[in-house]
């Protein structure tokens, strides 16, 4: 009897130990499917960058490309300096020949790349005038509508401005222009294109754009002796300078490049480079950049 009780106690003890162990669950892997370990990483946001800019760099003049007989990249400052340098010649030619000063300057800007184009640099040709029949002066070869065309070469830019006036007044196809009002620069711009001065269909639009952006019609009013009232459109302001103080000097009788270079502590070569001069020829009233 005692043995039976002892055996019963032993069985109960074994059963109670098995009940306290946690159940183990196994899962058979699915054939062909491997569970990838999970890896965690921290992403760093890249700082935004602005190509070609620097927050510490001051704003500069906006560059634009002028396409005429050559492709030239210039800034508003370059165009403004060109206007200051040649506005007096343009006003004088308007009084003498009847061509609006605004048109003269706009054509000069466009045709010469504001004095930085190849023809302006190498031949002082600011209006892209080709040799044509009867030209006996100097010339240069330059690729334009055709390869190695003949273009007129001048001793200085002032000669180019004068020849431009003679070119328009001396050819019958431009005669209709001189019946237009002198202050109507839009009609002149359109008339030049119709008369065949340029083949670019946007030629009038480009001239008008320069006239209105830089208020070139003010020089028409000066030549006509009229009071100029600036329009309300957004324009680019041009800083004015005195003859002897500032950025430009007006050539006086007896001046030479050497004497001017000494006055402003410049090298002659630097003075020539600043003004796109190919030789030492100067004309009275010509404005030279001396800064």
Short mmCIF file of N, CA and C in Angstrom, two decimals, residues 15 35 47-48 56 94 102 110 125 139 167 172 231 239 244 276:
data_model
loop_
_atom_site.label_atom_id
_atom_site.label_comp_id
_atom_site.label_asym_id
_atom_site.label_seq_id
_atom_site.Cartn_x
_atom_site.Cartn_y
_atom_site.Cartn_z
N UNK A 15 4.48 15.43 -13.37
CA UNK A 15 3.48 16.17 -14.16
C UNK A 15 3.49 17.65 -13.85
N UNK A 35 14.60 35.17 -45.45
CA UNK A 35 14.28 36.43 -44.78
C UNK A 35 15.54 37.25 -44.58
N UNK A 47 23.02 69.63 -48.21
CA UNK A 47 22.78 71.08 -48.21
C UNK A 47 22.59 71.56 -49.63
N UNK A 48 21.58 72.41 -49.89
CA UNK A 48 21.36 72.90 -51.26
C UNK A 48 22.50 73.80 -51.69
N UNK A 56 28.13 86.08 -50.75
CA UNK A 56 28.96 87.20 -50.36
C UNK A 56 29.41 88.03 -51.56
N UNK A 94 22.89 113.87 -86.13
CA UNK A 94 21.46 114.11 -86.31
C UNK A 94 21.22 115.54 -86.77
N UNK A 102 19.03 108.50 -81.68
CA UNK A 102 18.66 107.23 -81.04
C UNK A 102 18.90 106.05 -81.99
N UNK A 110 24.14 97.55 -81.76
CA UNK A 110 23.81 96.25 -82.34
C UNK A 110 24.86 95.78 -83.34
N UNK A 125 34.93 99.59 -87.54
CA UNK A 125 33.67 99.58 -88.28
C UNK A 125 32.54 99.29 -87.30
N UNK A 139 40.20 98.16 -96.22
CA UNK A 139 39.17 97.15 -96.01
C UNK A 139 39.75 95.95 -95.26
N UNK A 167 26.44 107.05 -95.90
CA UNK A 167 25.91 105.83 -96.51
C UNK A 167 24.39 105.91 -96.62
N UNK A 172 19.72 106.04 -102.73
CA UNK A 172 18.32 106.34 -103.00
C UNK A 172 17.36 105.42 -102.25
N UNK A 231 9.90 108.51 -70.00
CA UNK A 231 8.69 107.70 -69.90
C UNK A 231 8.70 106.92 -68.59
N UNK A 239 25.11 106.30 -65.97
CA UNK A 239 25.77 107.33 -65.17
C UNK A 239 26.43 108.34 -66.09
N UNK A 244 36.72 115.75 -67.68
CA UNK A 244 38.01 115.42 -67.12
C UNK A 244 37.93 114.58 -65.86
N UNK A 276 39.37 100.18 -77.62
CA UNK A 276 39.31 99.40 -78.86
C UNK A 276 40.00 100.12 -80.03
#
